[in-house]
PDB file of C-alpha atoms and ligand atoms in Angstrom:
ATOM      1  CA  MET V   1     -55.400 -21.520 -51.949  1.00 40.00           C
ATOM      2  CA  LYS V   2     -57.054 -18.513 -50.418  1.00 46.00           C
ATOM      3  CA  PHE V   3     -56.826 -20.138 -47.002  1.00 43.00           C
ATOM      4  CA  LYS V   4     -53.090 -20.811 -47.509  1.00 46.00           C
ATOM      5  CA  VAL V   5     -52.441 -17.142 -48.444  1.00 43.00           C
ATOM      6  CA  PHE V   6     -54.422 -16.067 -45.386  1.00 42.00           C
ATOM      7  CA  VAL V   7     -52.307 -18.269 -43.122  1.00 41.00           C
ATOM      8  CA  GLN V   8     -49.055 -17.024 -44.722  1.00 51.00           C
ATOM      9  CA  ASN V   9     -50.151 -13.388 -44.287  1.00 49.00           C
ATOM     10  CA  ALA V  10     -51.170 -14.035 -40.709  1.00 44.00           C
ATOM     11  CA  LEU V  11     -47.812 -15.628 -39.897  1.00 42.00           C
ATOM     12  CA  HIS V  12     -46.010 -12.762 -41.607  1.00 51.00           C
ATOM     13  CA  ALA V  13     -47.950 -10.179 -39.601  1.00 46.00           C
ATOM     14  CA  ARG V  14     -47.278 -12.061 -36.363  1.00 50.00           C
ATOM     15  CA  ALA V  15     -43.548 -12.162 -37.107  1.00 44.00           C
ATOM     16  CA  LEU V  16     -43.581  -8.419 -37.730  1.00 41.00           C
ATOM     17  CA  VAL V  17     -45.361  -7.794 -34.426  1.00 42.00           C
ATOM     18  CA  LEU V  18     -42.828  -9.992 -32.602  1.00 39.00           C
ATOM     19  CA  LEU V  19     -39.930  -8.194 -34.303  1.00 40.00           C
ATOM     20  CA  ALA V  20     -41.428  -4.817 -33.394  1.00 43.00           C
ATOM     21  CA  ALA V  21     -41.914  -5.918 -29.777  1.00 42.00           C
ATOM     22  CA  LEU V  22     -38.347  -7.173 -29.610  1.00 39.00           C
ATOM     23  CA  ALA V  23     -37.028  -3.910 -31.052  1.00 40.00           C
ATOM     24  CA  MET V  24     -39.081  -1.896 -28.552  1.00 41.00           C
ATOM     25  CA  THR V  25     -37.742  -3.990 -25.680  1.00 38.00           C
ATOM     26  CA  CYS V  26     -34.139  -3.524 -26.811  1.00 33.00           C
ATOM     27  CA  TRP V  27     -34.567   0.205 -27.359  1.00 38.00           C
ATOM     28  CA  SER V  28     -36.330   0.572 -24.052  1.00 35.00           C
ATOM     29  CA  SER V  29     -33.642  -1.272 -22.094  1.00 34.00           C
ATOM     30  CA  PHE V  30     -30.966   0.743 -23.901  1.00 33.00           C
ATOM     31  CA  ALA V  31     -32.743   4.035 -23.226  1.00 34.00           C
ATOM     32  CA  GLN V  32     -33.230   3.194 -19.564  1.00 34.00           C
ATOM     33  CA  ALA V  33     -29.783   1.693 -18.992  1.00 37.00           C
ATOM     34  CA  PRO V  34     -28.526   3.072 -15.698  1.00 40.00           C
ATOM     35  CA  PRO V  35     -25.463   5.316 -15.894  1.00 41.00           C
ATOM     36  CA  ALA V  36     -22.181   4.036 -14.547  1.00 46.00           C
ATOM     37  CA  ALA V  37     -22.116   4.069 -10.745  1.00 49.00           C
ATOM     38  CA  GLY V  38     -21.814   7.596  -9.448  1.00 54.00           C
ATOM     39  CA  ALA V  39     -21.683   9.178 -12.891  1.00 56.00           C
ATOM     40  CA  ALA V  40     -24.250  11.792 -13.815  1.00 57.00           C
ATOM     41  CA  PRO V  41     -24.942  14.180 -16.671  1.00 58.00           C
ATOM     42  CA  LYS V  42     -23.868  17.773 -16.088  1.00 58.00           C
ATOM     43  CA  GLU V  43     -27.260  18.920 -14.797  1.00 67.00           C
ATOM     44  CA  GLN V  44     -27.394  16.155 -12.198  1.00 84.00           C
ATOM     45  CA  ILE V  45     -25.166  15.641  -9.196  1.00 93.00           C
ATOM     46  CA  GLU V  46     -23.256  12.393  -8.962  1.00 93.00           C
ATOM     47  CA  GLY V  47     -23.347  10.688  -5.595  1.00 96.00           C
ATOM     48  CA  PHE V  48     -23.937   7.691  -3.385  1.00 96.00           C
ATOM     49  CA  LYS V  49     -26.123   6.711  -0.440  1.00 96.00           C
ATOM     50  CA  GLU V  50     -24.215   3.889   1.169  1.00 95.00           C
ATOM     51  CA  HIS V  51     -22.760   5.018   4.506  1.00 93.00           C
ATOM     52  CA  LEU V  52     -24.457   7.418   6.878  1.00 96.00           C
ATOM     53  CA  LEU V  53     -22.003   9.906   8.312  1.00 97.00           C
ATOM     54  CA  PRO V  54     -21.916  10.606  12.070  1.00 95.00           C
ATOM     55  CA  GLY V  55     -24.955  12.704  12.913  1.00 94.00           C
ATOM     56  CA  GLY V  56     -27.128  10.429  10.810  1.00 95.00           C
ATOM     57  CA  LYS V  57     -28.328  13.134   8.440  1.00 97.00           C
ATOM     58  CA  TRP V  58     -26.241  12.715   5.317  1.00 98.00           C
ATOM     59  CA  TYR V  59     -24.592   9.871   3.525  1.00 98.00           C
ATOM     60  CA  GLN V  60     -20.961   9.922   2.469  1.00 98.00           C
ATOM     61  CA  HIS V  61     -20.849  11.517  -1.021  1.00 97.00           C
ATOM     62  CA  ASP V  62     -24.591  12.284  -0.753  1.00 97.00           C
ATOM     63  CA  SER V  63     -25.966  13.951  -3.903  1.00 97.00           C
ATOM     64  CA  ASP V  64     -28.812  15.462  -1.830  1.00 97.00           C
ATOM     65  CA  ARG V  65     -26.571  17.197   0.697  1.00 97.00           C
ATOM     66  CA  PRO V  66     -27.088  20.924   0.069  1.00 97.00           C
ATOM     67  CA  GLN V  67     -24.637  22.676  -2.190  1.00 97.00           C
ATOM     68  CA  PRO V  68     -22.745  25.349  -0.225  1.00 98.00           C
ATOM     69  CA  PRO V  69     -23.747  28.921  -1.110  1.00 98.00           C
ATOM     70  CA  ILE V  70     -21.570  30.590  -3.732  1.00 98.00           C
ATOM     71  CA  VAL V  71     -19.447  33.510  -2.561  1.00 98.00           C
ATOM     72  CA  THR V  72     -17.449  35.575  -5.023  1.00 98.00           C
ATOM     73  CA  PRO V  73     -14.068  36.066  -3.384  1.00 98.00           C
ATOM     74  CA  GLY V  74     -12.169  39.306  -3.549  1.00 97.00           C
ATOM     75  CA  ALA V  75      -9.895  39.798  -6.525  1.00 95.00           C
ATOM     76  CA  ALA V  76      -6.848  38.866  -4.451  1.00 94.00           C
ATOM     77  CA  PHE V  77      -6.145  37.727  -0.923  1.00 95.00           C
ATOM     78  CA  SER V  78      -2.885  35.917  -0.369  1.00 96.00           C
ATOM     79  CA  GLN V  79      -2.055  35.358  -4.032  1.00 95.00           C
ATOM     80  CA  ALA V  80       1.718  35.468  -4.449  1.00 96.00           C
ATOM     81  CA  ALA V  81       2.064  36.196  -0.704  1.00 97.00           C
ATOM     82  CA  PRO V  82       5.732  36.395   0.272  1.00 97.00           C
ATOM     83  CA  PRO V  83       6.547  33.858   3.008  1.00 98.00           C
ATOM     84  CA  PRO V  84       6.889  35.155   6.586  1.00 98.00           C
ATOM     85  CA  SER V  85      10.387  35.051   8.073  1.00 98.00           C
ATOM     86  CA  ASP V  86       9.766  31.825  10.023  1.00 98.00           C
ATOM     87  CA  ALA V  87       8.202  29.943   7.114  1.00 98.00           C
ATOM     88  CA  GLU V  88       9.816  27.030   5.338  1.00 98.00           C
ATOM     89  CA  VAL V  89       9.473  27.559   1.615  1.00 98.00           C
ATOM     90  CA  LEU V  90       8.381  24.273   0.075  1.00 98.00           C
ATOM     91  CA  PHE V  91       8.118  25.485  -3.509  1.00 98.00           C
ATOM     92  CA  ASP V  92       9.262  28.821  -4.883  1.00 98.00           C
ATOM     93  CA  GLY V  93       8.641  28.025  -8.524  1.00 98.00           C
ATOM     94  CA  LYS V  94      12.159  26.860  -9.281  1.00 98.00           C
ATOM     95  CA  ASP V  95      12.581  23.202  -8.308  1.00 98.00           C
ATOM     96  CA  LEU V  96      11.098  20.264  -6.389  1.00 98.00           C
ATOM     97  CA  ALA V  97      14.023  19.747  -4.013  1.00 98.00           C
ATOM     98  CA  LYS V  98      11.652  19.659  -1.001  1.00 98.00           C
ATOM     99  CA  TRP V  99       9.449  16.994  -2.631  1.00 98.00           C
ATOM    100  CA  GLN V 100       9.644  13.283  -3.347  1.00 98.00           C
ATOM    101  CA  ASN V 101       7.449  10.482  -4.622  1.00 97.00           C
ATOM    102  CA  ASP V 102       6.036   7.785  -2.333  1.00 95.00           C
ATOM    103  CA  ARG V 103       9.154   5.662  -2.856  1.00 96.00           C
ATOM    104  CA  GLY V 104      11.487   8.386  -1.632  1.00 97.00           C
ATOM    105  CA  GLN V 105      12.701   9.226  -5.131  1.00 97.00           C
ATOM    106  CA  ALA V 106      12.916  12.700  -6.633  1.00 97.00           C
ATOM    107  CA  ALA V 107       9.534  14.178  -7.533  1.00 97.00           C
ATOM    108  CA  ASN V 108       9.007  14.181 -11.293  1.00 95.00           C
ATOM    109  CA  TRP V 109       6.224  16.711 -11.776  1.00 97.00           C
ATOM    110  CA  LYS V 110       6.835  19.351 -14.428  1.00 97.00           C
ATOM    111  CA  VAL V 111       8.176  22.698 -13.260  1.00 98.00           C
ATOM    112  CA  LEU V 112       7.331  25.443 -15.730  1.00 97.00           C
ATOM    113  CA  ASP V 113       7.511  29.190 -15.504  1.00 95.00           C
ATOM    114  CA  GLY V 114       7.141  29.457 -11.723  1.00 97.00           C
ATOM    115  CA  TYR V 115       4.663  26.664 -11.134  1.00 98.00           C
ATOM    116  CA  MET V 116       4.543  22.881 -10.966  1.00 98.00           C
ATOM    117  CA  GLU V 117       1.990  20.777 -12.800  1.00 98.00           C
ATOM    118  CA  VAL V 118       0.591  17.352 -11.952  1.00 97.00           C
ATOM    119  CA  THR V 119       2.441  14.821 -14.074  1.00 96.00           C
ATOM    120  CA  ARG V 120       1.983  11.123 -14.692  1.00 93.00           C
ATOM    121  CA  GLY V 121       3.719   9.020 -12.054  1.00 88.00           C
ATOM    122  CA  GLY V 122       1.775   9.554  -8.849  1.00 95.00           C
ATOM    123  CA  ASP V 123       1.395  11.976  -5.967  1.00 97.00           C
ATOM    124  CA  ILE V 124       4.297  13.933  -4.536  1.00 98.00           C
ATOM    125  CA  ARG V 125       4.961  14.622  -0.871  1.00 98.00           C
ATOM    126  CA  THR V 126       7.231  16.810   1.199  1.00 98.00           C
ATOM    127  CA  ARG V 127      10.478  15.408   2.516  1.00 98.00           C
ATOM    128  CA  GLY V 128       9.811  17.272   5.778  1.00 98.00           C
ATOM    129  CA  LYS V 129       7.242  16.493   8.492  1.00 98.00           C
ATOM    130  CA  TRP V 130       5.517  18.708  11.030  1.00 98.00           C
ATOM    131  CA  SER V 131       2.799  18.206  13.651  1.00 98.00           C
ATOM    132  CA  ASP V 132       0.741  21.404  13.562  1.00 98.00           C
ATOM    133  CA  PHE V 133       1.194  24.024  10.901  1.00 98.00           C
ATOM    134  CA  GLN V 134       0.000  26.893   8.777  1.00 98.00           C
ATOM    135  CA  LEU V 135       0.223  26.006   5.088  1.00 98.00           C
ATOM    136  CA  HIS V 136      -0.055  28.418   2.189  1.00 98.00           C
ATOM    137  CA  VAL V 137      -0.590  26.864  -1.232  1.00 98.00           C
ATOM    138  CA  GLU V 138      -1.804  28.271  -4.525  1.00 98.00           C
ATOM    139  CA  TRP V 139      -3.408  26.213  -7.257  1.00 98.00           C
ATOM    140  CA  ALA V 140      -5.083  26.615 -10.618  1.00 98.00           C
ATOM    141  CA  ALA V 141      -7.503  24.213 -12.268  1.00 98.00           C
ATOM    142  CA  PRO V 142      -7.041  23.315 -15.955  1.00 98.00           C
ATOM    143  CA  THR V 143      -8.785  25.544 -18.490  1.00 97.00           C
ATOM    144  CA  GLN V 144      -9.649  22.552 -20.680  1.00 96.00           C
ATOM    145  CA  THR V 145     -13.074  21.717 -19.256  1.00 94.00           C
ATOM    146  CA  ALA V 146     -14.982  20.432 -22.302  1.00 93.00           C
ATOM    147  CA  GLY V 147     -16.810  17.242 -21.412  1.00 92.00           C
ATOM    148  CA  LEU V 148     -15.436  17.235 -17.874  1.00 95.00           C
ATOM    149  CA  HIS V 149     -17.766  17.344 -14.914  1.00 94.00           C
ATOM    150  CA  GLY V 150     -17.815  16.721 -11.178  1.00 95.00           C
ATOM    151  CA  GLN V 151     -14.929  14.682  -9.808  1.00 96.00           C
ATOM    152  CA  SER V 152     -13.303  14.562 -13.258  1.00 94.00           C
ATOM    153  CA  ARG V 153     -12.774  18.306 -13.410  1.00 96.00           C
ATOM    154  CA  GLY V 154      -9.483  19.621 -12.056  1.00 97.00           C
ATOM    155  CA  ASN V 155      -9.304  17.035  -9.291  1.00 97.00           C
ATOM    156  CA  SER V 156      -6.271  17.087  -7.018  1.00 97.00           C
ATOM    157  CA  GLY V 157      -5.967  17.482  -3.277  1.00 98.00           C
ATOM    158  CA  ILE V 158      -3.919  18.458  -0.281  1.00 98.00           C
ATOM    159  CA  LEU V 159      -3.425  15.073   1.376  1.00 98.00           C
ATOM    160  CA  ILE V 160      -1.991  15.444   4.856  1.00 98.00           C
ATOM    161  CA  ASN V 161       0.124  12.365   5.537  1.00 98.00           C
ATOM    162  CA  ASN V 162      -1.636  10.724   2.584  1.00 98.00           C
ATOM    163  CA  MET V 163      -4.501  10.203   5.053  1.00 98.00           C
ATOM    164  CA  TYR V 164      -6.566  13.391   5.328  1.00 98.00           C
ATOM    165  CA  GLU V 165      -7.684  15.239   2.195  1.00 98.00           C
ATOM    166  CA  VAL V 166      -8.662  18.844   1.684  1.00 98.00           C
ATOM    167  CA  GLN V 167     -10.132  18.595  -1.795  1.00 98.00           C
ATOM    168  CA  VAL V 168      -8.820  20.521  -4.770  1.00 98.00           C
ATOM    169  CA  LEU V 169     -11.395  20.590  -7.571  1.00 98.00           C
ATOM    170  CA  ASP V 170     -12.756  22.950 -10.197  1.00 98.00           C
ATOM    171  CA  SER V 171     -16.044  23.795  -8.485  1.00 98.00           C
ATOM    172  CA  TYR V 172     -16.649  26.982 -10.462  1.00 97.00           C
ATOM    173  CA  ASN V 173     -19.987  26.657 -12.265  1.00 96.00           C
ATOM    174  CA  ASP V 174     -19.865  22.906 -11.829  1.00 96.00           C
ATOM    175  CA  LYS V 175     -21.451  20.645  -9.247  1.00 96.00           C
ATOM    176  CA  THR V 176     -20.525  17.435  -7.524  1.00 97.00           C
ATOM    177  CA  TYR V 177     -21.547  15.894  -4.223  1.00 97.00           C
ATOM    178  CA  ALA V 178     -21.111  18.625  -1.611  1.00 98.00           C
ATOM    179  CA  ASP V 179     -18.580  16.700   0.458  1.00 98.00           C
ATOM    180  CA  GLY V 180     -16.403  16.337  -2.633  1.00 98.00           C
ATOM    181  CA  GLN V 181     -16.204  19.887  -3.952  1.00 98.00           C
ATOM    182  CA  ALA V 182     -13.328  22.343  -3.641  1.00 98.00           C
ATOM    183  CA  GLY V 183     -12.371  22.865  -0.008  1.00 98.00           C
ATOM    184  CA  ALA V 184     -14.339  19.890   1.267  1.00 98.00           C
ATOM    185  CA  ILE V 185     -12.905  17.518   3.785  1.00 98.00           C
ATOM    186  CA  TYR V 186     -13.382  14.886   1.159  1.00 98.00           C
ATOM    187  CA  GLY V 187     -16.214  12.495   1.891  1.00 98.00           C
ATOM    188  CA  GLN V 188     -16.938  14.081   5.267  1.00 98.00           C
ATOM    189  CA  MET V 189     -17.593  17.817   5.417  1.00 98.00           C
ATOM    190  CA  PRO V 190     -18.528  20.245   2.619  1.00 98.00           C
ATOM    191  CA  PRO V 191     -17.005  23.727   2.706  1.00 98.00           C
ATOM    192  CA  LEU V 192     -19.112  26.387   4.432  1.00 98.00           C
ATOM    193  CA  VAL V 193     -19.356  28.248   1.120  1.00 98.00           C
ATOM    194  CA  ASN V 194     -18.106  27.816  -2.432  1.00 98.00           C
ATOM    195  CA  ALA V 195     -15.474  30.538  -2.935  1.00 98.00           C
ATOM    196  CA  SER V 196     -14.087  29.139  -6.180  1.00 98.00           C
ATOM    197  CA  LYS V 197     -12.490  31.156  -8.938  1.00 98.00           C
ATOM    198  CA  PRO V 198     -12.702  30.173 -12.606  1.00 98.00           C
ATOM    199  CA  PRO V 199     -10.391  27.510 -14.000  1.00 98.00           C
ATOM    200  CA  GLY V 200      -7.014  28.903 -14.980  1.00 98.00           C
ATOM    201  CA  GLU V 201      -7.059  31.594 -12.268  1.00 98.00           C
ATOM    202  CA  TRP V 202      -4.744  31.211  -9.297  1.00 98.00           C
ATOM    203  CA  GLN V 203      -6.573  30.326  -6.089  1.00 98.00           C
ATOM    204  CA  THR V 204      -5.248  30.197  -2.550  1.00 98.00           C
ATOM    205  CA  TYR V 205      -5.642  27.812   0.326  1.00 98.00           C
ATOM    206  CA  ASP V 206      -4.437  28.971   3.716  1.00 98.00           C
ATOM    207  CA  ILE V 207      -4.721  25.898   5.894  1.00 98.00           C
ATOM    208  CA  ILE V 208      -4.251  25.601   9.655  1.00 98.00           C
ATOM    209  CA  TRP V 209      -3.686  21.981  10.537  1.00 98.00           C
ATOM    210  CA  GLU V 210      -3.582  20.201  13.904  1.00 98.00           C
ATOM    211  CA  SER V 211      -2.516  16.559  13.898  1.00 98.00           C
ATOM    212  CA  PRO V 212      -4.529  13.903  15.715  1.00 98.00           C
ATOM    213  CA  ARG V 213      -3.076  12.559  18.955  1.00 98.00           C
ATOM    214  CA  TRP V 214      -3.234   9.195  20.691  1.00 97.00           C
ATOM    215  CA  ASN V 215      -2.336   8.427  24.283  1.00 96.00           C
ATOM    216  CA  ASP V 216       0.037   5.684  25.398  1.00 95.00           C
ATOM    217  CA  ASN V 217      -2.836   3.196  25.295  1.00 96.00           C
ATOM    218  CA  HIS V 218      -3.347   4.019  21.593  1.00 94.00           C
ATOM    219  CA  GLU V 219      -6.644   5.745  22.406  1.00 97.00           C
ATOM    220  CA  LEU V 220      -7.540   8.730  20.235  1.00 98.00           C
ATOM    221  CA  VAL V 221      -7.476  11.836  22.421  1.00 98.00           C
ATOM    222  CA  GLN V 222      -7.529  14.539  19.727  1.00 98.00           C
ATOM    223  CA  LYS V 223      -8.983  14.293  16.253  1.00 98.00           C
ATOM    224  CA  ALA V 224      -7.293  15.774  13.190  1.00 98.00           C
ATOM    225  CA  CYS V 225      -8.562  19.332  12.885  1.00 98.00           C
ATOM    226  CA  VAL V 226      -8.376  21.825  10.051  1.00 98.00           C
ATOM    227  CA  THR V 227      -9.270  25.427   9.318  1.00 99.00           C
ATOM    228  CA  VAL V 228      -9.181  26.493   5.674  1.00 98.00           C
ATOM    229  CA  LEU V 229      -9.400  29.854   3.944  1.00 98.00           C
ATOM    230  CA  HIS V 230     -10.117  29.600   0.226  1.00 98.00           C
ATOM    231  CA  ASN V 231      -9.292  32.782  -1.643  1.00 98.00           C
ATOM    232  CA  GLY V 232      -9.500  34.626   1.685  1.00 98.00           C
ATOM    233  CA  VAL V 233     -12.874  33.156   2.661  1.00 98.00           C
ATOM    234  CA  VAL V 234     -13.208  30.824   5.659  1.00 98.00           C
ATOM    235  CA  ILE V 235     -14.598  27.567   4.319  1.00 98.00           C
ATOM    236  CA  GLN V 236     -13.643  25.186   7.148  1.00 98.00           C
ATOM    237  CA  HIS V 237     -13.437  26.332  10.761  1.00 98.00           C
ATOM    238  CA  LYS V 238     -11.852  23.961  13.259  1.00 98.00           C
ATOM    239  CA  ALA V 239     -13.419  21.085  11.357  1.00 98.00           C
ATOM    240  CA  GLU V 240     -12.580  17.657  12.738  1.00 98.00           C
ATOM    241  CA  PHE V 241     -11.931  14.649  10.559  1.00 98.00           C
ATOM    242  CA  ILE V 242     -14.099  11.587  11.200  1.00 97.00           C
ATOM    243  CA  GLY V 243     -11.030   9.523  10.360  1.00 98.00           C
ATOM    244  CA  SER V 244      -8.861   8.859   7.339  1.00 98.00           C
ATOM    245  CA  THR V 245     -10.268  10.054   4.021  1.00 98.00           C
ATOM    246  CA  ASP V 246     -11.750   7.344   1.826  1.00 96.00           C
ATOM    247  CA  GLY V 247      -9.925   6.511  -1.366  1.00 95.00           C
ATOM    248  CA  ILE V 248      -6.439   7.715  -0.467  1.00 96.00           C
ATOM    249  CA  GLY V 249      -3.612   6.173   1.505  1.00 92.00           C
ATOM    250  CA  GLY V 250      -5.066   5.886   5.010  1.00 89.00           C
ATOM    251  CA  GLY V 251      -6.383   2.348   4.640  1.00 91.00           C
ATOM    252  CA  VAL V 252      -9.994   3.341   3.895  1.00 95.00           C
ATOM    253  CA  PRO V 253     -11.101   2.361   0.364  1.00 96.00           C
ATOM    254  CA  TRP V 254     -13.079   4.805  -1.764  1.00 96.00           C
ATOM    255  CA  ARG V 255     -16.648   4.912  -0.397  1.00 95.00           C
ATOM    256  CA  GLY V 256     -15.501   3.009   2.693  1.00 94.00           C
ATOM    257  CA  THR V 257     -16.249   4.090   6.254  1.00 94.00           C
ATOM    258  CA  SER V 258     -13.644   6.495   7.596  1.00 96.00           C
ATOM    259  CA  LYS V 259     -11.718   5.485  10.676  1.00 96.00           C
ATOM    260  CA  TYR V 260      -8.570   6.493  12.513  1.00 97.00           C
ATOM    261  CA  THR V 261      -5.365   4.520  12.498  1.00 96.00           C
ATOM    262  CA  PRO V 262      -2.780   5.644  15.058  1.00 96.00           C
ATOM    263  CA  HIS V 263       0.300   7.402  13.689  1.00 97.00           C
ATOM    264  CA  SER V 264       2.950   9.877  14.727  1.00 97.00           C
ATOM    265  CA  PRO V 265       1.705  13.476  14.937  1.00 97.00           C
ATOM    266  CA  GLU V 266       4.523  14.424  12.567  1.00 98.00           C
ATOM    267  CA  VAL V 267       3.030  14.355   9.101  1.00 98.00           C
ATOM    268  CA  PHE V 268       3.993  15.254   5.544  1.00 98.00           C
ATOM    269  CA  VAL V 269       2.067  17.283   3.007  1.00 98.00           C
ATOM    270  CA  GLN V 270       1.141  15.491  -0.209  1.00 98.00           C
ATOM    271  CA  LEU V 271      -0.256  16.809  -3.483  1.00 98.00           C
ATOM    272  CA  GLN V 272      -2.583  14.473  -5.319  1.00 97.00           C
ATOM    273  CA  ASN V 273      -2.237  13.196  -8.849  1.00 96.00           C
ATOM    274  CA  HIS V 274      -5.860  12.291  -9.578  1.00 95.00           C
ATOM    275  CA  ASN V 275      -5.910  10.679 -13.017  1.00 91.00           C
ATOM    276  CA  THR V 276      -3.242  13.165 -14.068  1.00 90.00           C
ATOM    277  CA  ASN V 277      -5.669  16.106 -14.106  1.00 94.00           C
ATOM    278  CA  PRO V 278      -3.126  18.838 -14.991  1.00 96.00           C
ATOM    279  CA  VAL V 279      -3.680  21.000 -11.910  1.00 98.00           C
ATOM    280  CA  ARG V 280      -0.953  23.570 -11.226  1.00 98.00           C
ATOM    281  CA  PHE V 281       0.587  24.637  -7.917  1.00 98.00           C
ATOM    282  CA  ARG V 282       2.835  27.529  -6.939  1.00 98.00           C
ATOM    283  CA  ASN V 283       4.087  29.505  -3.940  1.00 98.00           C
ATOM    284  CA  ILE V 284       3.896  26.854  -1.230  1.00 98.00           C
ATOM    285  CA  TRP V 285       5.192  27.632   2.230  1.00 98.00           C
ATOM    286  CA  LEU V 286       4.581  26.335   5.726  1.00 98.00           C
ATOM    287  CA  ARG V 287       4.970  27.647   9.275  1.00 98.00           C
ATOM    288  CA  ASP V 288       5.444  25.126  12.058  1.00 98.00           C
ATOM    289  CA  LEU V 289       3.112  26.243  14.866  1.00 98.00           C
ATOM    290  CA  HIS V 290       5.035  24.382  17.597  1.00 96.00           C
ATOM    291  CA  LEU V 291       1.748  23.960  19.496  1.00 95.00           C
ATOM    292  CA  ALA V 292       3.081  21.117  21.615  1.00 90.00           C
ATOM    293  CA  GLU V 293       5.852  23.380  22.907  1.00 90.00           C
ATOM    294  CA  ARG V 294       3.497  26.201  23.889  1.00 84.00           C
ATOM    295  CA  GLN V 295       3.681  27.081  27.578  1.00 62.00           C
TER     296      GLN V 295
HETATM  297 MG1   MG F 301      -8.951  14.941  -4.827  1.00 97.46          MG
END
């Protein structure tokens, strides 16, 4: 009898040990479960190390690429700047007559009190096209930031020809991979500095754009080139695109290797609807630089 009780107790104890081990294993695998690809808690920087960029130093969307120094911009630079006499006003706060969706239909973003706001239904683009231009655009990131971090926070973009993105993002007191923050040539070149204003405040981009050119043999002879002032601070200076931005309309998938695809130098300006982040835009005007006609 005593022996039988001993055996029963021993089996019982062994079962408990096995159960405890199983529980530990489950808890451990749960606790160490990797986060979703690219996602990171607020204190960490999301990122990837898949494709080395030209120069061989940094990967596309590299979390280790240094964060640009923070510069506090002046209180105002070109906020609410009246357009010069030779500018084409693309948005004066009243209507979206100069804009369309990617199917050529009227743009459906909300127009409210002098600004437009990203609305469900896709990006919007200008009806006009230009080769080389000076673009003034003002934007404000959403003030609702709770639980939002990195690429999820006020993401939009200035997408030239739906192929080349100057990133719009709330990069004020929030980090993401350096080549994806506000003013970055997305996936390619971080801004020289981070001149962001807080969410809800109007910020300016003054962008000087030169279209890429191909010769008659379809050989690239001039890369797309951009200079950007963010809130009056130079953040890109004659920066050349490696090729089309990954993850937008230029035929390069997100996290894919950028490359050029020949196209006309005449390009449209597109504003990005990124998961309907309610980014606002106002006072958009453009000056055609007529560089090709210069004597
Ligand atoms: Mg974007």
